[in-house]
Amino acid sequence: MNFPPQKSVRAPVFFWRGVLILLPLALLAGLGIYSLRQDRLLAEAEARDRCQTLAGDYARAIVLSLQNPAPQAFSEITLDANGNLLAIGGSRSRAAMLENALPRPLPETALTPEQRHAWQAARTAESMQKGDAAALFGKFIVLGPPTPFLTHARYSLALLRAANRDPAADDLLRQVEEDRKTFSEGGLPLFLLAQYQRWKLAGPGRASGESLCSNAVEYPTLISPLLLASAPADSVKWLQVWQRDEAARNFFQFLQPALTNNAWRRGGFWVHWQEGDWLVFATQARDSISLAALPVSRVAAAVKKAEPSGQRQASYAQPGIELAGREILKSDPSWPLLAAAGAPLFSGSNLTVSERLARPDLLYARARTRTQWFAALILVSAAAAAFGLISAWRGFHQQRRLSEMKSNFVSSVSHELRAPIASMRLLAESLERGKIADPGKQKEYFGLLVQESRRLAMLIENILDYSRMERGGKKYEFEPADVAALVTDTVQLMRPCAAERSVELDLRINAGAGAESFSCDSLALQRALINLMDNAVKHSPPGGRVVVGLDGGAGGLSLWVEDNGPGIPAEEHGKIFERFYRRGSELRRETQGIGIGLAIVQHIVEAHGGRVAVRSAPGQGSRFTMELPRT
Ligand code: ADP
């Protein structure tokens, strides 16, 4: 018969199973790490966007807040497009007045010779305090001189009349007051002087000095402080305005070099004035430019006012503000910059609001929680995968070992069966052919035949028992038995076997063992004992000694078999009870056996509620003890 050529059978490999278990985990971890990274990048990008908007809004709000300065800030210096001073205190006429406050002699060439003559006569009489000065001024006025001379003449005449308590003085002064363009030769506005004189002339019960004070402030002159001082009751608030304007004027004086150098056009600058730092910057009005100057404390207040409300701020970011080259709000430069935005103070742009990442823990809080969850998930999956891998690995190995042991078992069984059958056949054939004539020899042959068949029977009995145990079909029948007698009989039974190997059998039954009526399956117990004794005899050297002992106590019996064979290393004490396990390699094994003896012993003892203990070490023999509890 021809068998088809057989494919070589590959040994099962564990590698791919491991890959299948670990691959999903690796994929999950890779995907997770990638998506966590994306998460982080997204959070960062969102933060940058948000901070950009925040910084821009903040910068614009600061500019607005600076351009609506608090009172008492210098916001009233007005320049023309070229940076020339137009007004201080917001009033053009006042600035013009300041400009005109210079000595200006009257242009006598504008007078006719007759008028000039009359004018000079009146002036001389006035300076010499002659009595006809009033009449001379009257004559001059009648000549109809040009306005500045007329106003001057009226004013001088009014003063002369007033000195004589002439009520016509008031009328003259009122006329002078109407001309706001004429100045005294010392550069003082005559209308203001006239107003002062009228107010003084009115005496007790006169009208309030409010208008006088407001004019004194509105048209600043050297005598403004004097005028204000003359009407103290009405001047308190105007005095304040005056002082503020004075400060502005002084400040302007101080700023003059910077203004000519156009520093304000670059968007703002800092100056140190009167023991404090001031921010000077320009704002565009409709047809002029107005300079504002704020002390540093007010700048800080304006910045504070512009601060975005709590909900609009990003909890993780910290703003930093730089204004005209000075850090108004500090932030740590080592924090990563998220965004920066500027806003022009004037035409330049030297306000920068930056947002830095101060609390990365808050920004990445969500990502971190997710990372923690993911790490936990990966850990649990890894643990599960590791557990799966290990148990699969163990299962795989057990399977492999079992299948190896099974195949060894088959070859051992065939070998163990063949040997006694062969020797029995040889003995029986020799007897049958009548070759053995000597009756002594014949008896020995028959003895050997009995022994071999007993061994065969024992082997088969063991195999059958084992297969019953495997199928779970093994039944134990418990009944009281005399274990001491059972042990004695069994030792007797095994004597020929031991003798065959020149091994001495010794029996030590403890008299007080209390084994006369012990509930057990006596047949099974005997099988277990035979197996232990068979092993002990098998492993004993020729001339060795096997001791079988029975001890007892209140708890139960302890049945042991001891030999002085090669012993078993501690690490194999567990394995020898496994089915099909035999020590050493198949080829080098010296003893007979199929590897189920001890498994059967253990099964039987456990069925009795006991356990088998082994005490053995290489070179020191072995002692197997069956501990059987009393039920
Ligand atoms: P078998 O004897 O058929 O090989 P067992 O299950 O009875 O199978 O024993 C398992 C193994 O334990 C044996 O192969 C042997 O190596 C070892 N063993 C058992 N009893 C002894 C002993 N008394 N001394 C040394 N080794 C022993």
XYZ file of C-alpha atoms and ligand atoms in Angstrom:
658
model
C 0.000 0.000 0.000
C 1.260 3.434 -0.937
C 0.842 6.269 1.520
C 0.625 9.757 0.038
C 3.803 11.750 0.730
C 3.294 13.449 4.077
C 3.784 17.130 4.523
C 6.183 17.909 7.274
C 4.139 18.888 10.278
C 5.243 22.228 11.613
C 5.430 22.578 15.365
C 2.801 25.041 16.546
C 4.264 28.496 17.020
C 3.117 30.856 19.729
C 4.492 33.998 18.057
C 1.398 34.837 15.953
C -0.961 34.290 18.853
C 1.105 36.775 20.866
C 1.022 39.228 17.966
C -2.760 38.928 17.720
C -3.128 39.642 21.433
C -0.682 42.557 21.523
C -1.451 44.192 18.165
C -4.792 45.798 19.160
C -3.127 47.152 22.294
C -0.245 48.650 20.314
C -2.702 50.165 17.808
C -4.838 51.568 20.599
C -1.808 53.077 22.318
C -0.464 54.592 19.081
C -3.811 56.064 18.104
C -4.367 57.364 21.624
C -0.977 59.060 21.830
C -1.527 60.638 18.421
C -4.963 61.948 19.305
C -3.772 63.238 22.707
C -1.032 65.141 20.924
C -3.563 66.574 18.488
C -5.699 67.521 21.455
C -2.839 69.459 22.970
C -2.020 71.225 19.723
C -5.680 72.143 19.273
C -5.910 73.529 22.798
C -2.803 75.597 22.100
C -4.127 76.935 18.789
C -7.452 77.849 20.418
C -5.610 79.607 23.233
C -3.528 81.600 20.753
C -6.631 82.694 18.823
C -8.453 83.650 21.951
C -5.489 85.553 23.381
C -4.993 87.398 20.095
C -8.547 88.722 20.285
C -8.170 89.448 23.989
C -4.902 91.340 23.544
C -6.307 93.379 20.633
C -9.461 94.294 22.574
C -7.444 95.121 25.652
C -5.054 97.357 23.698
C -7.924 99.242 22.051
C -9.699 99.602 25.396
C -6.528 101.046 26.943
C -6.203 103.640 24.185
C -9.850 104.625 24.634
C -9.453 104.815 28.370
C -6.293 106.939 28.001
C -7.979 109.258 25.553
C -10.799 109.947 27.987
C -8.562 111.047 30.772
C -9.622 111.698 34.273
C -10.014 115.357 35.320
C -6.905 117.276 36.280
C -4.865 115.589 33.649
C -3.282 117.919 31.142
C -5.412 117.387 28.180
C -5.774 120.969 27.171
C -2.688 121.783 25.201
C -3.816 122.178 21.640
C -1.407 122.216 18.747
C -1.894 122.875 15.073
C -0.941 120.189 12.565
C 2.646 121.428 12.690
C 2.905 121.171 16.442
C 2.578 124.881 17.121
C 0.742 125.845 20.261
C -2.849 126.859 19.614
C -4.288 126.943 23.086
C -3.746 125.986 26.653
C -6.921 125.179 28.487
C -8.914 124.751 25.318
C -9.436 128.449 24.590
C -8.049 129.941 21.423
C -8.596 133.543 22.470
C -6.717 132.983 25.690
C -3.756 131.593 23.792
C -3.908 134.541 21.436
C -3.989 136.801 24.451
C -0.954 135.146 25.877
C 0.804 135.649 22.609
C -0.182 139.323 22.579
C 0.759 139.984 26.162
C 3.727 142.020 25.142
C 4.423 145.755 25.616
C 2.949 147.507 22.677
C 3.306 151.256 22.356
C 0.426 153.016 20.578
C 1.141 153.847 16.905
C 0.909 157.649 17.103
C 1.509 157.896 13.370
C -2.104 156.775 12.906
C -3.259 160.140 14.397
C -3.816 163.387 12.525
C -1.477 166.193 13.648
C -4.342 167.822 15.506
C -5.280 164.593 17.226
C -1.637 163.868 18.060
C -1.284 167.263 19.614
C -4.418 166.854 21.720
C -3.327 163.326 22.707
C 0.097 164.344 23.850
C -1.312 167.319 25.813
C -3.823 165.072 27.611
C -1.167 162.444 28.354
C 1.263 165.006 29.744
C -1.431 166.583 31.928
C -2.385 163.070 33.132
C 1.164 162.148 34.023
C 1.737 165.412 35.755
C -1.617 165.028 37.497
C -2.771 168.419 36.320
C -6.357 169.402 37.008
C -7.170 169.915 33.324
C -6.219 166.414 32.271
C -9.909 165.343 32.212
C -10.874 168.275 29.991
C -7.937 167.548 27.646
C -8.957 163.875 27.269
C -12.538 165.043 26.607
C -11.246 167.319 23.870
C -9.212 164.487 22.341
C -12.232 162.164 22.317
C -14.312 164.739 20.467
C -11.683 164.702 17.687
C -12.807 161.107 16.881
C -9.417 159.275 17.134
C -8.956 155.650 15.985
C -10.203 152.890 18.290
C -7.164 152.031 20.424
C -6.583 155.764 21.197
C -10.270 156.297 21.826
C -10.441 153.380 24.272
C -7.246 154.529 26.023
C -8.594 158.080 26.326
C -11.907 156.830 27.643
C -10.163 154.666 30.211
C -7.900 157.506 31.411
C -10.868 159.890 31.524
C -12.928 157.324 33.440
C -10.168 156.956 36.032
C -9.939 160.733 36.439
C -13.721 160.993 36.783
C -13.828 158.129 39.190
C -11.255 159.896 41.350
C -13.729 162.769 41.589
C -16.602 160.374 42.270
C -18.240 161.428 39.025
C -20.958 158.860 38.107
C -20.173 159.370 34.396
C -17.048 157.238 34.993
C -19.125 154.053 34.939
C -20.536 154.824 31.528
C -17.070 155.455 30.135
C -15.729 152.225 31.650
C -18.636 150.279 30.136
C -17.655 151.656 26.718
C -14.030 150.606 27.302
C -15.205 147.154 28.339
C -16.873 146.685 24.983
C -13.561 146.908 23.149
C -11.836 143.640 23.762
C -8.999 144.233 21.341
C -7.193 147.126 22.912
C -4.285 146.601 25.229
C -2.487 148.908 27.536
C 1.018 149.807 26.494
C 2.206 147.356 29.157
C 0.309 144.620 27.274
C -2.750 144.340 29.562
C -6.240 144.068 28.093
C -8.012 147.367 28.798
C -11.476 145.840 28.925
C -10.368 143.723 31.867
C -8.947 146.706 33.691
C -12.169 148.616 32.988
C -14.226 145.748 34.306
C -12.160 145.712 37.463
C -12.583 149.461 37.930
C -16.342 149.276 37.431
C -16.591 146.444 39.928
C -14.540 148.443 42.430
C -16.586 151.615 41.831
C -19.867 149.799 42.506
C -18.817 149.624 46.194
C -20.794 147.788 48.886
C -23.736 145.853 47.474
C -22.033 145.526 44.074
C -22.760 142.658 41.754
C -20.706 139.444 42.086
C -17.146 139.348 40.841
C -17.825 136.090 38.989
C -17.589 137.560 35.539
C -14.421 139.483 36.468
C -12.777 136.305 37.793
C -13.792 134.240 34.798
C -12.362 136.871 32.464
C -9.182 137.069 34.512
C -8.733 133.343 33.998
C -9.948 133.303 30.433
C -7.574 136.111 29.409
C -4.479 135.348 31.415
C -2.230 138.315 32.062
C 0.293 139.257 34.636
C -2.423 140.864 36.702
C -4.797 137.899 36.569
C -3.680 136.659 39.994
C -4.158 140.164 41.405
C -7.641 140.419 39.962
C -8.552 137.033 41.358
C -7.194 138.040 44.742
C -9.349 141.188 44.739
C -12.580 139.185 44.637
C -11.734 136.289 46.930
C -15.348 135.314 47.634
C -15.989 134.599 43.958
C -12.582 133.405 42.940
C -12.154 130.102 44.817
C -13.165 127.889 41.899
C -11.506 130.231 39.357
C -8.316 130.165 41.357
C -8.247 126.424 40.915
C -8.805 126.768 37.191
C -6.074 129.371 37.117
C -3.642 127.126 38.927
C -4.404 124.265 36.606
C -3.860 126.474 33.585
C -0.652 127.756 35.100
C 0.537 124.217 35.586
C -0.383 123.442 31.995
C 1.521 126.497 30.836
C 4.562 125.505 32.861
C 4.272 121.992 31.592
C 4.034 123.200 28.049
C 7.151 125.253 28.628
C 8.833 122.130 29.896
C 7.620 120.087 26.928
C 8.656 122.625 24.340
C 11.887 120.813 23.292
C 10.076 117.487 22.903
C 7.315 119.134 20.916
C 9.704 120.745 18.510
C 11.341 117.361 18.112
C 7.948 115.829 17.239
C 8.287 112.998 19.769
C 4.500 112.983 20.212
C 4.055 112.035 16.573
C 5.605 108.653 17.322
C 2.669 107.838 19.570
C 3.645 108.910 23.035
C 6.580 109.359 25.352
C 7.405 109.543 29.016
C 8.757 112.617 30.789
C 9.798 113.221 34.336
C 8.193 116.366 35.701
C 7.683 117.589 39.228
C 8.859 114.428 40.935
C 6.714 112.183 38.848
C 6.585 110.399 35.516
C 4.101 111.545 32.926
C 2.929 109.938 29.740
C 2.518 112.502 26.972
C 0.619 111.553 23.877
C -1.452 113.209 21.211
C -5.031 112.709 20.128
C -6.445 113.928 16.877
C -9.282 116.453 17.202
C -11.314 117.712 14.249
C -8.923 120.384 13.068
C -6.201 120.274 15.664
C -4.168 117.941 17.779
C -4.562 117.828 21.477
C -1.744 116.764 23.757
C -2.602 114.776 26.825
C -0.278 114.194 29.723
C -1.155 111.728 32.428
C 0.782 110.977 35.575
C 1.847 107.347 35.819
C -0.717 106.612 38.509
C -3.520 107.755 36.211
C -2.096 105.725 33.371
C -2.201 102.706 35.641
C -5.802 103.552 36.578
C -6.760 103.931 32.917
C -5.154 100.569 32.142
C -6.979 98.997 35.072
C -10.267 100.449 33.845
C -9.690 98.892 30.443
C -9.022 95.478 31.936
C -11.370 92.883 30.447
C -13.968 91.511 32.830
C -13.352 88.247 34.667
C -15.287 86.014 32.287
C -13.581 87.462 29.246
C -10.107 86.784 30.604
C -8.317 83.551 29.876
C -7.547 81.922 33.195
C -4.332 80.394 31.911
C -2.879 83.602 30.436
C -1.292 86.615 32.030
C -1.253 89.942 30.179
C 1.795 92.164 29.941
C 1.542 95.806 28.824
C 4.250 97.953 27.350
C 3.434 101.592 26.832
C 5.845 103.958 25.115
C 8.779 101.763 26.036
C 7.801 101.276 29.658
C 6.386 98.115 31.209
C 3.098 99.096 32.807
C 2.006 95.560 33.587
C 4.781 93.059 34.116
C 4.633 89.464 33.019
C 7.336 86.860 33.291
C 9.285 86.759 30.001
C 10.083 83.105 30.590
C 6.406 82.198 30.082
C 5.671 81.214 26.490
C 4.177 84.036 24.429
C 0.691 83.208 23.179
C -0.207 86.449 21.412
C 0.676 90.109 21.182
C -1.313 93.027 19.803
C -0.737 96.720 19.516
C -2.968 99.777 19.193
C -1.912 103.232 18.096
C -1.823 105.930 20.751
C -1.534 108.503 18.002
C -0.087 107.929 14.573
C 2.575 105.658 16.007
C 1.949 102.376 17.782
C 3.919 102.034 20.929
C 1.339 100.281 23.024
C 1.698 96.522 23.053
C -0.398 94.056 24.982
C 1.049 90.586 25.155
C -0.559 87.480 26.577
C 1.735 84.866 28.044
C 0.993 81.345 29.138
C 1.251 81.629 32.917
C -0.748 78.557 33.938
C -0.168 75.734 31.456
C -1.752 73.420 34.016
C -5.083 75.192 33.478
C -4.769 75.297 29.700
C -3.932 71.626 29.472
C -6.214 70.571 32.333
C -8.738 68.973 29.993
C -6.026 67.326 27.927
C -4.354 66.119 31.110
C -7.517 64.532 32.473
C -7.953 62.813 29.138
C -4.320 61.661 29.232
C -4.836 60.249 32.703
C -7.954 58.411 31.640
C -6.205 57.136 28.577
C -3.145 56.056 30.555
C -5.425 54.204 32.958
C -7.208 52.569 30.013
C -3.914 51.562 28.432
C -2.655 50.221 31.742
C -5.773 48.150 32.291
C -5.677 46.909 28.675
C -1.971 46.178 28.980
C -2.573 44.270 32.193
C -5.428 42.357 30.565
C -3.306 41.688 27.480
C -0.352 40.599 29.621
C -2.642 38.329 31.602
C -4.100 36.937 28.383
C -0.646 36.514 26.912
C 0.683 34.700 29.946
C -2.290 32.405 30.260
C -2.246 31.717 26.511
C 1.494 31.058 26.768
C 0.992 28.735 29.690
C -1.922 26.988 28.018
C 0.164 26.598 24.888
C 3.042 25.121 26.814
C 0.890 22.850 28.880
C -0.743 21.635 25.730
C 2.611 20.982 24.118
C 4.000 19.253 27.137
C 0.890 17.172 27.533
C 0.970 16.100 23.946
C 4.666 15.248 24.263
C 3.963 13.344 27.453
C 1.057 11.542 25.842
C 3.179 10.364 22.994
C 5.840 9.275 25.481
C 3.074 7.530 27.386
C 2.033 5.574 24.355
C 5.579 4.444 23.667
C 6.167 3.646 27.354
C 2.955 1.647 27.561
C 3.810 -0.382 24.464
C 7.271 -0.990 25.787
C 6.048 -1.899 29.255
C 3.538 -4.330 27.760
C 5.936 -5.902 25.367
C 8.681 -6.719 27.873
C 6.656 -8.945 30.285
C 4.784 -10.552 27.409
C 8.062 -11.408 25.690
C 9.628 -12.882 28.812
C 6.427 -14.788 29.662
C 6.334 -16.204 26.186
C 9.963 -17.272 26.445
C 9.407 -18.954 29.783
C 6.182 -20.631 28.666
C 7.771 -21.876 25.427
C 10.753 -23.303 27.298
C 8.404 -25.174 29.627
C 6.148 -26.322 26.790
C 8.997 -27.809 24.812
C 10.036 -29.748 27.880
C 13.488 -28.328 27.759
C 13.470 -27.745 31.475
C 13.784 -31.060 33.137
C 14.947 -29.970 36.544
C 11.843 -29.647 38.807
C 13.561 -26.926 40.847
C 14.170 -24.898 37.702
C 10.636 -25.563 36.518
C 9.284 -24.187 39.784
C 11.434 -21.124 39.404
C 10.121 -20.631 35.824
C 6.548 -20.951 36.965
C 7.299 -18.452 39.744
C 8.702 -16.029 37.193
C 5.652 -16.542 34.962
C 3.340 -15.698 37.862
C 5.397 -12.660 38.743
C 5.472 -11.310 35.191
C 1.765 -11.832 34.735
C 1.185 -10.075 38.037
C 3.253 -7.174 36.842
C 1.325 -7.130 33.603
C -1.930 -7.227 35.497
C -0.778 -4.410 37.717
C 0.204 -2.350 34.726
C -3.102 -2.881 33.006
C -4.946 -2.284 36.248
C -3.122 1.030 36.605
C -3.964 2.059 33.049
C -7.614 1.132 33.491
C -7.762 2.947 36.805
C -6.193 5.970 35.285
C -8.603 6.049 32.367
C -11.525 5.730 34.805
C -10.129 8.617 36.813
C -9.710 10.689 33.651
C -13.293 10.092 32.648
C -14.454 10.788 36.196
C -15.887 7.290 36.338
C -13.775 6.006 39.195
C -15.948 5.049 42.193
C -14.585 4.576 45.709
C -16.300 2.364 48.176
C -15.567 3.256 51.755
C -15.899 0.696 54.512
C -14.080 0.079 57.751
C -10.912 -1.921 57.167
C -7.883 -3.018 59.133
C -5.229 -0.907 57.475
C -2.405 -2.517 59.472
C -3.362 -5.911 58.074
C -3.748 -4.383 54.632
C -0.241 -2.959 54.784
C 1.251 -6.219 56.077
C -0.425 -8.184 53.265
C 0.734 -5.715 50.648
C 4.324 -5.889 51.850
C 4.071 -9.641 51.686
C 2.707 -9.377 48.149
C 5.591 -7.161 47.060
C 8.325 -9.236 48.640
C 9.052 -11.369 45.546
C 9.276 -8.260 43.426
C 11.710 -6.689 45.888
C 13.682 -9.884 46.181
C 14.044 -9.991 42.436
C 15.921 -6.707 42.663
C 17.755 -7.723 45.850
C 15.979 -5.018 47.782
C 15.163 -5.593 51.401
C 11.619 -4.765 52.516
C 11.065 -3.592 56.035
C 7.764 -2.968 57.797
C 7.220 -0.650 60.750
C 3.750 -0.574 62.110
C 3.210 1.684 65.056
C 1.308 -0.417 67.586
C -0.886 2.406 68.739
C -1.805 3.530 65.232
C -5.464 2.700 65.763
C -5.753 1.393 62.221
C -7.977 -1.629 62.950
C -11.156 -0.046 61.772
C -10.332 2.750 59.406
C -12.945 3.835 56.887
C -11.407 3.583 53.428
C -11.532 1.962 50.017
C -9.082 -0.789 50.912
C -8.487 -1.923 47.338
C -7.702 1.589 46.163
C -5.493 2.208 49.177
C -3.597 -0.989 48.453
C -3.138 0.099 44.830
C -1.702 3.406 46.048
C 0.651 1.643 48.433
C 1.737 -0.817 45.744
C 2.505 2.044 43.405
C 4.630 3.795 46.040
C 6.424 0.569 46.938
C 6.949 -0.324 43.295
C 8.561 3.112 42.730
C 10.719 2.723 45.863
C 11.902 -0.745 44.843
C 12.440 0.366 41.235
C 14.619 3.287 42.298
C 16.546 1.483 45.056
C 20.020 0.262 44.222
C 20.611 -3.498 44.454
C 20.997 -4.379 48.128
C 19.005 -1.309 49.036
C 16.311 -1.115 51.660
C 12.740 -0.001 51.450
C 10.856 0.732 54.645
C 7.077 0.808 54.754
C 5.585 2.443 57.840
C 2.197 3.088 59.370
C 1.760 5.718 62.042
C -1.445 6.897 63.553
C -2.941 9.479 65.756
C -6.244 11.062 66.666
C -6.333 12.958 63.355
C -5.822 9.994 61.062
C -3.238 7.639 59.612
C 0.001 8.295 57.924
C 1.245 5.608 55.590
C 4.759 6.043 54.262
C 7.299 4.377 52.026
C 10.959 5.244 52.316
C 13.897 4.231 50.160
C 17.573 5.070 49.870
C 17.448 5.567 46.110
C 18.803 8.543 44.101
C 16.210 10.998 45.493
C 14.334 13.772 43.664
C 15.380 17.448 43.467
C 12.993 19.839 45.234
C 11.955 21.629 42.042
C 10.490 18.382 40.698
C 8.452 17.506 43.771
C 5.360 19.080 42.218
C 5.873 17.808 38.702
C 6.219 14.109 39.511
C 2.528 14.021 40.463
C 1.485 15.263 37.018
C 0.125 12.626 34.696
C 2.630 11.180 32.196
C 5.485 13.022 33.841
C 8.638 10.988 34.136
C 11.960 12.355 35.173
C 14.942 12.404 32.811
C 14.915 12.102 29.046
C 13.084 9.305 27.315
C 16.308 7.723 26.060
C 18.280 7.939 29.254
C 15.617 6.581 31.528
C 16.734 3.547 33.473
C 13.565 2.596 35.311
C 10.453 1.061 33.894
C 7.190 2.921 34.152
C 4.630 4.964 32.254
C 4.358 8.095 34.380
C 0.896 7.677 35.913
C 1.709 5.883 39.177
C 1.987 8.964 41.377
C -0.965 10.666 39.660
C -3.071 7.645 40.638
C -1.707 7.724 44.211
C -2.624 11.385 44.498
C -6.114 10.817 43.110
C -6.768 8.012 45.585
C -5.414 9.901 48.590
C -7.377 13.017 47.690
C -10.512 10.911 47.346
C -9.867 9.964 50.973
C -9.646 13.638 51.893
C -5.897 13.420 52.455
C -2.722 14.502 50.757
C 0.545 12.998 49.562
C 3.744 14.549 50.877
C 7.192 13.934 49.471
C 10.448 14.448 51.300
C 13.398 13.843 49.073
C 16.681 15.295 47.925
C 19.268 14.036 45.422
C 21.458 11.376 47.006
C 19.379 11.185 50.162
C 16.610 8.815 49.176
C 12.904 9.572 49.187
C 9.998 9.293 51.523
C 6.432 9.445 50.222
C 3.766 9.831 52.894
C 0.038 9.405 52.422
C -1.749 11.410 55.097
C -5.241 10.042 55.534
C -7.607 11.850 57.847
C -10.120 9.959 59.936
C -13.604 10.714 58.660
P 6.709 5.994 36.710
O 7.249 5.408 37.927
O 5.833 5.063 35.943
O 7.720 6.660 35.868
P 5.350 7.701 38.546
O 4.192 8.668 38.378
O 5.155 6.629 39.529
O 5.711 7.189 37.132
O 6.614 8.535 38.963
C 6.929 9.722 38.279
C 8.439 9.942 38.353
O 8.774 10.260 39.726
C 9.273 8.829 37.994
O 9.548 8.842 36.610
C 10.499 8.993 38.806
O 11.449 9.742 38.077
C 10.075 9.748 39.995
N 9.950 8.900 41.226
C 8.853 8.385 41.752
N 9.137 7.681 42.903
C 10.468 7.806 43.093
C 11.409 7.327 44.102
N 10.972 6.586 45.123
N 12.718 7.666 43.976
C 13.140 8.412 42.917
N 12.337 8.889 41.945
C 11.008 8.578 42.014
